[in-house]
JSON list of C-alpha atoms in Angstrom, two decimals:
[
{"chain": "A", "resi": 1, "resn": "UNK", "atom": "CA", "xyz": [12.95, -4.52, 4.17]},
{"chain": "A", "resi": 2, "resn": "UNK", "atom": "CA", "xyz": [11.04, -1.27, 4.64]},
{"chain": "A", "resi": 3, "resn": "UNK", "atom": "CA", "xyz": [12.40, 1.64, 2.44]},
{"chain": "A", "resi": 4, "resn": "UNK", "atom": "CA", "xyz": [13.22, 4.91, 4.30]},
{"chain": "A", "resi": 5, "resn": "UNK", "atom": "CA", "xyz": [11.20, 8.05, 3.15]},
{"chain": "A", "resi": 6, "resn": "UNK", "atom": "CA", "xyz": [12.34, 11.64, 3.61]},
{"chain": "A", "resi": 7, "resn": "UNK", "atom": "CA", "xyz": [11.49, 14.19, 4.66]},
{"chain": "A", "resi": 8, "resn": "UNK", "atom": "CA", "xyz": [8.72, 13.02, 7.09]},
{"chain": "A", "resi": 9, "resn": "UNK", "atom": "CA", "xyz": [6.52, 16.08, 6.49]},
{"chain": "A", "resi": 10, "resn": "UNK", "atom": "CA", "xyz": [6.55, 19.00, 4.09]},
{"chain": "A", "resi": 11, "resn": "UNK", "atom": "CA", "xyz": [4.52, 22.16, 4.18]},
{"chain": "A", "resi": 12, "resn": "UNK", "atom": "CA", "xyz": [4.34, 24.30, 1.11]},
{"chain": "A", "resi": 13, "resn": "UNK", "atom": "CA", "xyz": [2.28, 27.06, -0.35]},
{"chain": "A", "resi": 14, "resn": "UNK", "atom": "CA", "xyz": [0.19, 26.61, -3.45]},
{"chain": "A", "resi": 15, "resn": "UNK", "atom": "CA", "xyz": [2.41, 26.93, -6.51]},
{"chain": "A", "resi": 16, "resn": "UNK", "atom": "CA", "xyz": [5.55, 25.91, -4.76]},
{"chain": "A", "resi": 17, "resn": "UNK", "atom": "CA", "xyz": [7.79, 22.91, -5.63]},
{"chain": "A", "resi": 18, "resn": "UNK", "atom": "CA", "xyz": [8.85, 20.00, -3.34]},
{"chain": "A", "resi": 19, "resn": "UNK", "atom": "CA", "xyz": [10.96, 16.82, -3.53]},
{"chain": "A", "resi": 20, "resn": "UNK", "atom": "CA", "xyz": [10.27, 13.80, -1.45]},
{"chain": "A", "resi": 21, "resn": "UNK", "atom": "CA", "xyz": [12.72, 10.80, -1.47]},
{"chain": "A", "resi": 22, "resn": "UNK", "atom": "CA", "xyz": [12.57, 7.00, -0.94]},
{"chain": "A", "resi": 23, "resn": "UNK", "atom": "CA", "xyz": [15.72, 5.06, -0.23]},
{"chain": "A", "resi": 24, "resn": "UNK", "atom": "CA", "xyz": [16.25, 1.26, -0.07]},
{"chain": "A", "resi": 25, "resn": "UNK", "atom": "CA", "xyz": [19.13, -0.78, 1.33]},
{"chain": "A", "resi": 26, "resn": "UNK", "atom": "CA", "xyz": [18.57, -3.42, -1.37]},
{"chain": "A", "resi": 27, "resn": "UNK", "atom": "CA", "xyz": [18.68, -3.45, -5.08]},
{"chain": "A", "resi": 28, "resn": "UNK", "atom": "CA", "xyz": [15.31, -2.61, -6.55]},
{"chain": "A", "resi": 29, "resn": "UNK", "atom": "CA", "xyz": [13.36, -4.09, -9.46]},
{"chain": "A", "resi": 30, "resn": "UNK", "atom": "CA", "xyz": [10.76, -1.26, -9.21]},
{"chain": "A", "resi": 31, "resn": "UNK", "atom": "CA", "xyz": [9.41, 1.65, -7.20]},
{"chain": "A", "resi": 32, "resn": "UNK", "atom": "CA", "xyz": [5.81, 2.42, -6.92]},
{"chain": "A", "resi": 33, "resn": "UNK", "atom": "CA", "xyz": [4.37, 5.76, -5.72]},
{"chain": "A", "resi": 34, "resn": "UNK", "atom": "CA", "xyz": [0.99, 6.14, -4.03]},
{"chain": "A", "resi": 35, "resn": "UNK", "atom": "CA", "xyz": [-0.96, 9.06, -2.50]},
{"chain": "A", "resi": 36, "resn": "UNK", "atom": "CA", "xyz": [-3.26, 8.62, 0.34]},
{"chain": "A", "resi": 37, "resn": "UNK", "atom": "CA", "xyz": [-5.75, 11.24, 1.62]},
{"chain": "A", "resi": 38, "resn": "UNK", "atom": "CA", "xyz": [-7.02, 11.05, 5.11]},
{"chain": "A", "resi": 39, "resn": "UNK", "atom": "CA", "xyz": [-9.50, 8.30, 5.69]},
{"chain": "A", "resi": 40, "resn": "UNK", "atom": "CA", "xyz": [-9.25, 6.91, 2.10]},
{"chain": "A", "resi": 41, "resn": "UNK", "atom": "CA", "xyz": [-7.20, 4.04, 0.40]},
{"chain": "A", "resi": 42, "resn": "UNK", "atom": "CA", "xyz": [-3.86, 4.68, -1.19]},
{"chain": "A", "resi": 43, "resn": "UNK", "atom": "CA", "xyz": [-4.21, 5.60, -4.79]},
{"chain": "A", "resi": 44, "resn": "UNK", "atom": "CA", "xyz": [-1.59, 4.57, -7.42]},
{"chain": "A", "resi": 45, "resn": "UNK", "atom": "CA", "xyz": [0.39, 7.40, -9.03]},
{"chain": "A", "resi": 46, "resn": "UNK", "atom": "CA", "xyz": [3.13, 5.73, -11.02]},
{"chain": "A", "resi": 47, "resn": "UNK", "atom": "CA", "xyz": [5.65, 2.91, -11.29]},
{"chain": "A", "resi": 48, "resn": "UNK", "atom": "CA", "xyz": [9.24, 3.25, -12.18]},
{"chain": "A", "resi": 49, "resn": "UNK", "atom": "CA", "xyz": [11.13, 0.13, -13.42]},
{"chain": "A", "resi": 50, "resn": "UNK", "atom": "CA", "xyz": [14.86, -0.38, -13.17]},
{"chain": "A", "resi": 51, "resn": "UNK", "atom": "CA", "xyz": [16.62, 1.38, -15.85]},
{"chain": "A", "resi": 52, "resn": "UNK", "atom": "CA", "xyz": [16.57, 4.90, -14.47]},
{"chain": "A", "resi": 53, "resn": "UNK", "atom": "CA", "xyz": [13.45, 6.18, -16.18]},
{"chain": "A", "resi": 54, "resn": "UNK", "atom": "CA", "xyz": [11.40, 9.16, -15.23]},
{"chain": "A", "resi": 55, "resn": "UNK", "atom": "CA", "xyz": [7.68, 9.38, -15.28]},
{"chain": "A", "resi": 56, "resn": "UNK", "atom": "CA", "xyz": [4.91, 11.90, -14.74]},
{"chain": "A", "resi": 57, "resn": "UNK", "atom": "CA", "xyz": [1.41, 12.16, -13.54]},
{"chain": "A", "resi": 58, "resn": "UNK", "atom": "CA", "xyz": [-0.17, 15.65, -13.87]},
{"chain": "A", "resi": 59, "resn": "UNK", "atom": "CA", "xyz": [2.62, 17.90, -12.58]},
{"chain": "A", "resi": 60, "resn": "UNK", "atom": "CA", "xyz": [3.99, 15.10, -10.44]},
{"chain": "A", "resi": 61, "resn": "UNK", "atom": "CA", "xyz": [6.98, 13.35, -11.80]},
{"chain": "A", "resi": 62, "resn": "UNK", "atom": "CA", "xyz": [9.42, 10.80, -10.33]},
{"chain": "A", "resi": 63, "resn": "UNK", "atom": "CA", "xyz": [12.94, 9.53, -11.10]},
{"chain": "A", "resi": 64, "resn": "UNK", "atom": "CA", "xyz": [14.69, 6.20, -10.17]},
{"chain": "A", "resi": 65, "resn": "UNK", "atom": "CA", "xyz": [18.31, 5.94, -9.61]},
{"chain": "A", "resi": 66, "resn": "UNK", "atom": "CA", "xyz": [19.13, 2.26, -9.71]},
{"chain": "A", "resi": 67, "resn": "UNK", "atom": "CA", "xyz": [22.74, 2.53, -8.54]},
{"chain": "A", "resi": 68, "resn": "UNK", "atom": "CA", "xyz": [21.77, 4.56, -5.50]},
{"chain": "A", "resi": 69, "resn": "UNK", "atom": "CA", "xyz": [18.72, 2.33, -4.90]},
{"chain": "A", "resi": 70, "resn": "UNK", "atom": "CA", "xyz": [16.57, 5.47, -4.43]},
{"chain": "A", "resi": 71, "resn": "UNK", "atom": "CA", "xyz": [13.64, 7.24, -6.12]},
{"chain": "A", "resi": 72, "resn": "UNK", "atom": "CA", "xyz": [12.49, 10.87, -5.86]},
{"chain": "A", "resi": 73, "resn": "UNK", "atom": "CA", "xyz": [8.98, 12.24, -6.37]},
{"chain": "A", "resi": 74, "resn": "UNK", "atom": "CA", "xyz": [8.70, 15.88, -7.65]},
{"chain": "A", "resi": 75, "resn": "UNK", "atom": "CA", "xyz": [5.72, 17.97, -6.88]},
{"chain": "A", "resi": 76, "resn": "UNK", "atom": "CA", "xyz": [5.85, 20.84, -9.34]},
{"chain": "A", "resi": 77, "resn": "UNK", "atom": "CA", "xyz": [3.69, 24.08, -8.97]},
{"chain": "A", "resi": 78, "resn": "UNK", "atom": "CA", "xyz": [1.80, 22.40, -6.20]},
{"chain": "A", "resi": 79, "resn": "UNK", "atom": "CA", "xyz": [-1.94, 22.45, -5.97]},
{"chain": "A", "resi": 80, "resn": "UNK", "atom": "CA", "xyz": [-4.22, 22.06, -2.88]},
{"chain": "A", "resi": 81, "resn": "UNK", "atom": "CA", "xyz": [-5.22, 18.63, -4.14]},
{"chain": "A", "resi": 82, "resn": "UNK", "atom": "CA", "xyz": [-1.66, 17.37, -3.71]},
{"chain": "A", "resi": 83, "resn": "UNK", "atom": "CA", "xyz": [-2.06, 17.38, 0.05]},
{"chain": "A", "resi": 84, "resn": "UNK", "atom": "CA", "xyz": [-1.88, 13.84, 1.43]},
{"chain": "A", "resi": 85, "resn": "UNK", "atom": "CA", "xyz": [0.54, 11.12, 2.44]},
{"chain": "A", "resi": 86, "resn": "UNK", "atom": "CA", "xyz": [2.82, 9.78, -0.14]},
{"chain": "A", "resi": 87, "resn": "UNK", "atom": "CA", "xyz": [4.09, 6.34, 0.12]},
{"chain": "A", "resi": 88, "resn": "UNK", "atom": "CA", "xyz": [6.71, 4.49, -1.96]},
{"chain": "A", "resi": 89, "resn": "UNK", "atom": "CA", "xyz": [6.65, 0.74, -2.30]},
{"chain": "A", "resi": 90, "resn": "UNK", "atom": "CA", "xyz": [9.65, -1.00, -3.36]},
{"chain": "A", "resi": 91, "resn": "UNK", "atom": "CA", "xyz": [9.87, -4.33, -5.28]},
{"chain": "A", "resi": 92, "resn": "UNK", "atom": "CA", "xyz": [12.90, -6.42, -5.11]},
{"chain": "A", "resi": 93, "resn": "UNK", "atom": "CA", "xyz": [12.21, -9.51, -7.28]},
{"chain": "A", "resi": 94, "resn": "UNK", "atom": "CA", "xyz": [9.63, -8.58, -9.80]},
{"chain": "A", "resi": 95, "resn": "UNK", "atom": "CA", "xyz": [7.14, -10.76, -8.09]},
{"chain": "A", "resi": 96, "resn": "UNK", "atom": "CA", "xyz": [4.57, -7.98, -7.17]},
{"chain": "A", "resi": 97, "resn": "UNK", "atom": "CA", "xyz": [5.61, -8.07, -3.53]},
{"chain": "A", "resi": 98, "resn": "UNK", "atom": "CA", "xyz": [5.96, -4.49, -2.22]},
{"chain": "A", "resi": 99, "resn": "UNK", "atom": "CA", "xyz": [7.61, -3.16, 1.00]},
{"chain": "A", "resi": 100, "resn": "UNK", "atom": "CA", "xyz": [6.16, 0.22, 1.87]},
{"chain": "A", "resi": 101, "resn": "UNK", "atom": "CA", "xyz": [7.98, 3.12, 3.62]},
{"chain": "A", "resi": 102, "resn": "UNK", "atom": "CA", "xyz": [6.33, 5.08, 6.48]},
{"chain": "A", "resi": 103, "resn": "UNK", "atom": "CA", "xyz": [5.15, 7.83, 4.23]},
{"chain": "A", "resi": 104, "resn": "UNK", "atom": "CA", "xyz": [5.87, 11.51, 3.52]},
{"chain": "A", "resi": 105, "resn": "UNK", "atom": "CA", "xyz": [3.09, 13.87, 4.71]},
{"chain": "A", "resi": 106, "resn": "UNK", "atom": "CA", "xyz": [2.46, 16.75, 2.38]},
{"chain": "A", "resi": 107, "resn": "UNK", "atom": "CA", "xyz": [0.38, 19.82, 3.26]},
{"chain": "A", "resi": 108, "resn": "UNK", "atom": "CA", "xyz": [-0.24, 22.32, 0.64]},
{"chain": "A", "resi": 109, "resn": "UNK", "atom": "CA", "xyz": [-1.80, 25.61, 1.93]},
{"chain": "A", "resi": 110, "resn": "UNK", "atom": "CA", "xyz": [-3.33, 28.57, 0.04]},
{"chain": "B", "resi": 1, "resn": "UNK", "atom": "CA", "xyz": [-15.58, -0.74, -13.22]},
{"chain": "B", "resi": 2, "resn": "UNK", "atom": "CA", "xyz": [-12.32, -2.27, -11.87]},
{"chain": "B", "resi": 3, "resn": "UNK", "atom": "CA", "xyz": [-12.44, -2.41, -8.12]},
{"chain": "B", "resi": 4, "resn": "UNK", "atom": "CA", "xyz": [-11.44, -4.22, -4.91]},
{"chain": "B", "resi": 5, "resn": "UNK", "atom": "CA", "xyz": [-14.24, -4.47, -2.38]},
{"chain": "B", "resi": 6, "resn": "UNK", "atom": "CA", "xyz": [-13.85, -5.28, 1.35]},
{"chain": "B", "resi": 7, "resn": "UNK", "atom": "CA", "xyz": [-16.54, -5.96, 3.98]},
{"chain": "B", "resi": 8, "resn": "UNK", "atom": "CA", "xyz": [-17.24, -4.97, 6.47]},
{"chain": "B", "resi": 9, "resn": "UNK", "atom": "CA", "xyz": [-15.87, -1.37, 6.32]},
{"chain": "B", "resi": 10, "resn": "UNK", "atom": "CA", "xyz": [-16.10, -0.90, 10.07]},
{"chain": "B", "resi": 11, "resn": "UNK", "atom": "CA", "xyz": [-16.01, -3.60, 12.87]},
{"chain": "B", "resi": 12, "resn": "UNK", "atom": "CA", "xyz": [-15.97, -3.50, 16.66]},
{"chain": "B", "resi": 13, "resn": "UNK", "atom": "CA", "xyz": [-15.53, -6.74, 18.32]},
{"chain": "B", "resi": 14, "resn": "UNK", "atom": "CA", "xyz": [-14.32, -8.26, 21.56]},
{"chain": "B", "resi": 15, "resn": "UNK", "atom": "CA", "xyz": [-11.10, -10.27, 22.37]},
{"chain": "B", "resi": 16, "resn": "UNK", "atom": "CA", "xyz": [-11.35, -13.86, 21.20]},
{"chain": "B", "resi": 17, "resn": "UNK", "atom": "CA", "xyz": [-14.29, -13.68, 18.94]},
{"chain": "B", "resi": 18, "resn": "UNK", "atom": "CA", "xyz": [-13.25, -15.09, 15.49]},
{"chain": "B", "resi": 19, "resn": "UNK", "atom": "CA", "xyz": [-13.92, -12.73, 12.51]},
{"chain": "B", "resi": 20, "resn": "UNK", "atom": "CA", "xyz": [-13.47, -12.77, 8.78]},
{"chain": "B", "resi": 21, "resn": "UNK", "atom": "CA", "xyz": [-12.87, -9.71, 6.59]},
{"chain": "B", "resi": 22, "resn": "UNK", "atom": "CA", "xyz": [-13.77, -10.54, 3.04]},
{"chain": "B", "resi": 23, "resn": "UNK", "atom": "CA", "xyz": [-11.86, -9.10, -0.06]},
{"chain": "B", "resi": 24, "resn": "UNK", "atom": "CA", "xyz": [-13.11, -9.58, -3.66]},
{"chain": "B", "resi": 25, "resn": "UNK", "atom": "CA", "xyz": [-11.53, -8.15, -6.90]},
{"chain": "B", "resi": 26, "resn": "UNK", "atom": "CA", "xyz": [-13.06, -8.08, -10.51]},
{"chain": "B", "resi": 27, "resn": "UNK", "atom": "CA", "xyz": [-9.89, -7.68, -12.41]},
{"chain": "B", "resi": 28, "resn": "UNK", "atom": "CA", "xyz": [-8.81, -11.31, -12.70]},
{"chain": "B", "resi": 29, "resn": "UNK", "atom": "CA", "xyz": [-5.60, -10.54, -10.97]},
{"chain": "B", "resi": 30, "resn": "UNK", "atom": "CA", "xyz": [-3.43, -13.42, -9.80]},
{"chain": "B", "resi": 31, "resn": "UNK", "atom": "CA", "xyz": [-1.73, -11.45, -7.00]},
{"chain": "B", "resi": 32, "resn": "UNK", "atom": "CA", "xyz": [-3.57, -10.31, -3.96]},
{"chain": "B", "resi": 33, "resn": "UNK", "atom": "CA", "xyz": [-2.45, -9.19, -0.40]},
{"chain": "B", "resi": 34, "resn": "UNK", "atom": "CA", "xyz": [-3.43, -7.90, 2.93]},
{"chain": "B", "resi": 35, "resn": "UNK", "atom": "CA", "xyz": [-1.89, -4.93, 4.75]},
{"chain": "B", "resi": 36, "resn": "UNK", "atom": "CA", "xyz": [-2.38, -3.30, 8.00]},
{"chain": "B", "resi": 37, "resn": "UNK", "atom": "CA", "xyz": [-1.85, 0.37, 8.64]},
{"chain": "B", "resi": 38, "resn": "UNK", "atom": "CA", "xyz": [-1.05, 1.83, 11.90]},
{"chain": "B", "resi": 39, "resn": "UNK", "atom": "CA", "xyz": [-0.07, 5.46, 12.77]},
{"chain": "B", "resi": 40, "resn": "UNK", "atom": "CA", "xyz": [3.60, 6.22, 12.02]},
{"chain": "B", "resi": 41, "resn": "UNK", "atom": "CA", "xyz": [4.35, 2.69, 10.78]},
{"chain": "B", "resi": 42, "resn": "UNK", "atom": "CA", "xyz": [3.16, 3.03, 7.10]},
{"chain": "B", "resi": 43, "resn": "UNK", "atom": "CA", "xyz": [1.69, -0.13, 5.36]},
{"chain": "B", "resi": 44, "resn": "UNK", "atom": "CA", "xyz": [2.88, -3.51, 6.58]},
{"chain": "B", "resi": 45, "resn": "UNK", "atom": "CA", "xyz": [2.08, -6.63, 4.62]},
{"chain": "B", "resi": 46, "resn": "UNK", "atom": "CA", "xyz": [0.37, -9.51, 6.55]},
{"chain": "B", "resi": 47, "resn": "UNK", "atom": "CA", "xyz": [-0.03, -12.13, 3.90]},
{"chain": "B", "resi": 48, "resn": "UNK", "atom": "CA", "xyz": [-0.04, -12.23, 0.08]},
{"chain": "B", "resi": 49, "resn": "UNK", "atom": "CA", "xyz": [-1.13, -14.81, -2.58]},
{"chain": "B", "resi": 50, "resn": "UNK", "atom": "CA", "xyz": [0.42, -15.39, -5.94]},
{"chain": "B", "resi": 51, "resn": "UNK", "atom": "CA", "xyz": [-2.50, -17.44, -7.26]},
{"chain": "B", "resi": 52, "resn": "UNK", "atom": "CA", "xyz": [-5.25, -19.81, -6.09]},
{"chain": "B", "resi": 53, "resn": "UNK", "atom": "CA", "xyz": [-4.11, -21.99, -3.31]},
{"chain": "B", "resi": 54, "resn": "UNK", "atom": "CA", "xyz": [-0.69, -20.20, -3.12]},
{"chain": "B", "resi": 55, "resn": "UNK", "atom": "CA", "xyz": [-0.27, -17.98, -0.11]},
{"chain": "B", "resi": 56, "resn": "UNK", "atom": "CA", "xyz": [2.61, -16.89, 1.95]},
{"chain": "B", "resi": 57, "resn": "UNK", "atom": "CA", "xyz": [3.44, -14.91, 4.94]},
{"chain": "B", "resi": 58, "resn": "UNK", "atom": "CA", "xyz": [4.20, -11.22, 4.76]},
{"chain": "B", "resi": 59, "resn": "UNK", "atom": "CA", "xyz": [6.03, -9.11, 7.34]},
{"chain": "B", "resi": 60, "resn": "UNK", "atom": "CA", "xyz": [3.46, -9.31, 10.24]},
{"chain": "B", "resi": 61, "resn": "UNK", "atom": "CA", "xyz": [1.56, -12.54, 9.93]},
{"chain": "B", "resi": 62, "resn": "UNK", "atom": "CA", "xyz": [1.22, -13.47, 13.45]},
{"chain": "B", "resi": 63, "resn": "UNK", "atom": "CA", "xyz": [-2.49, -13.87, 14.55]},
{"chain": "B", "resi": 64, "resn": "UNK", "atom": "CA", "xyz": [-3.84, -13.95, 11.05]},
{"chain": "B", "resi": 65, "resn": "UNK", "atom": "CA", "xyz": [-4.88, -16.56, 8.53]},
{"chain": "B", "resi": 66, "resn": "UNK", "atom": "CA", "xyz": [-5.84, -16.33, 4.91]},
{"chain": "B", "resi": 67, "resn": "UNK", "atom": "CA", "xyz": [-7.24, -18.55, 2.18]},
{"chain": "B", "resi": 68, "resn": "UNK", "atom": "CA", "xyz": [-7.43, -18.31, -1.59]},
{"chain": "B", "resi": 69, "resn": "UNK", "atom": "CA", "xyz": [-9.86, -20.83, -2.90]},
{"chain": "B", "resi": 70, "resn": "UNK", "atom": "CA", "xyz": [-10.93, -18.73, -5.86]},
{"chain": "B", "resi": 71, "resn": "UNK", "atom": "CA", "xyz": [-9.03, -16.18, -7.86]},
{"chain": "B", "resi": 72, "resn": "UNK", "atom": "CA", "xyz": [-11.40, -13.20, -6.96]},
{"chain": "B", "resi": 73, "resn": "UNK", "atom": "CA", "xyz": [-11.59, -13.75, -3.22]},
{"chain": "B", "resi": 74, "resn": "UNK", "atom": "CA", "xyz": [-8.89, -13.49, -0.56]},
{"chain": "B", "resi": 75, "resn": "UNK", "atom": "CA", "xyz": [-10.52, -13.34, 2.90]},
{"chain": "B", "resi": 76, "resn": "UNK", "atom": "CA", "xyz": [-8.60, -12.41, 6.06]},
{"chain": "B", "resi": 77, "resn": "UNK", "atom": "CA", "xyz": [-9.33, -14.46, 9.16]},
{"chain": "B", "resi": 78, "resn": "UNK", "atom": "CA", "xyz": [-8.66, -13.48, 12.81]},
{"chain": "B", "resi": 79, "resn": "UNK", "atom": "CA", "xyz": [-9.26, -16.69, 14.83]},
{"chain": "B", "resi": 80, "resn": "UNK", "atom": "CA", "xyz": [-8.74, -15.15, 18.12]},
{"chain": "B", "resi": 81, "resn": "UNK", "atom": "CA", "xyz": [-8.53, -11.34, 17.87]},
{"chain": "B", "resi": 82, "resn": "UNK", "atom": "CA", "xyz": [-6.59, -9.32, 20.38]},
{"chain": "B", "resi": 83, "resn": "UNK", "atom": "CA", "xyz": [-6.46, -5.48, 21.04]},
{"chain": "B", "resi": 84, "resn": "UNK", "atom": "CA", "xyz": [-3.13, -5.18, 19.40]},
{"chain": "B", "resi": 85, "resn": "UNK", "atom": "CA", "xyz": [-4.89, -6.02, 16.28]},
{"chain": "B", "resi": 86, "resn": "UNK", "atom": "CA", "xyz": [-7.03, -2.90, 16.32]},
{"chain": "B", "resi": 87, "resn": "UNK", "atom": "CA", "xyz": [-5.79, -1.31, 13.02]},
{"chain": "B", "resi": 88, "resn": "UNK", "atom": "CA", "xyz": [-6.96, -0.26, 9.43]},
{"chain": "B", "resi": 89, "resn": "UNK", "atom": "CA", "xyz": [-6.75, -3.12, 7.10]},
{"chain": "B", "resi": 90, "resn": "UNK", "atom": "CA", "xyz": [-6.37, -2.98, 3.28]},
{"chain": "B", "resi": 91, "resn": "UNK", "atom": "CA", "xyz": [-6.75, -5.59, 0.71]},
{"chain": "B", "resi": 92, "resn": "UNK", "atom": "CA", "xyz": [-4.87, -5.01, -2.58]},
{"chain": "B", "resi": 93, "resn": "UNK", "atom": "CA", "xyz": [-4.90, -6.61, -5.88]},
{"chain": "B", "resi": 94, "resn": "UNK", "atom": "CA", "xyz": [-2.10, -6.43, -8.49]},
{"chain": "B", "resi": 95, "resn": "UNK", "atom": "CA", "xyz": [-1.96, -6.42, -12.21]},
{"chain": "B", "resi": 96, "resn": "UNK", "atom": "CA", "xyz": [0.84, -5.65, -14.48]},
{"chain": "B", "resi": 97, "resn": "UNK", "atom": "CA", "xyz": [2.77, -2.72, -12.92]},
{"chain": "B", "resi": 98, "resn": "UNK", "atom": "CA", "xyz": [-0.24, -1.39, -10.77]},
{"chain": "B", "resi": 99, "resn": "UNK", "atom": "CA", "xyz": [-1.67, -2.34, -7.33]},
{"chain": "B", "resi": 100, "resn": "UNK", "atom": "CA", "xyz": [-5.25, -1.39, -6.49]},
{"chain": "B", "resi": 101, "resn": "UNK", "atom": "CA", "xyz": [-6.32, -1.09, -2.91]},
{"chain": "B", "resi": 102, "resn": "UNK", "atom": "CA", "xyz": [-9.65, -1.79, -1.44]},
{"chain": "B", "resi": 103, "resn": "UNK", "atom": "CA", "xyz": [-11.45, 0.92, 0.57]},
{"chain": "B", "resi": 104, "resn": "UNK", "atom": "CA", "xyz": [-10.22, -0.34, 3.87]},
{"chain": "B", "resi": 105, "resn": "UNK", "atom": "CA", "xyz": [-11.63, -1.95, 7.05]},
{"chain": "B", "resi": 106, "resn": "UNK", "atom": "CA", "xyz": [-11.35, -0.21, 10.31]},
{"chain": "B", "resi": 107, "resn": "UNK", "atom": "CA", "xyz": [-11.28, -2.91, 13.15]},
{"chain": "B", "resi": 108, "resn": "UNK", "atom": "CA", "xyz": [-11.36, -2.30, 16.82]},
{"chain": "B", "resi": 109, "resn": "UNK", "atom": "CA", "xyz": [-10.84, -5.11, 19.19]},
{"chain": "B", "resi": 110, "resn": "UNK", "atom": "CA", "xyz": [-11.99, -4.40, 22.69]}
]
């Protein structure tokens, strides 16, 4: 089942922070985060396994709340290069099969 | 260099003319999958394969076929393409805790 991502779009100025969310109606084994720039393939950012861990990639970090079946991605001190569409992929069984949300479009302006 | 390759990258064809999109990975991954991406719908899984000769339907398998005769290759076959299969297609290959996407194939069916 497709996870729900919110907000649909975010516009922020360079240096500002933002949070984007991914929610599932099912219990999750893991959550993957990807970023896709226009005309390119999605690029893996990080994976969070059940257990509520937090991870980071550059100044982008994420958390996974197993009980709430949701993950949040934190863009800190955003840079122009952070612009793109962020997708979460949720895994239910630990079998590599991911269901992707519709994406969060992030635009960082100077 | 670890990579997933797809060919062709762009294809314009006509309704009913059989076509194959090839996908190959050099990471010795067991799990491979195909997605289609349409505006506003995110990434939807078409088929996936857990290993050689083991394939299964994803969320939108109608009109597609796959085969997995070798570990590195996972071709996507459209026996009789129709205009509603016009889309951007991604092949992906999964290792432990990370999924790599190919560069994408933009297909237009007239």
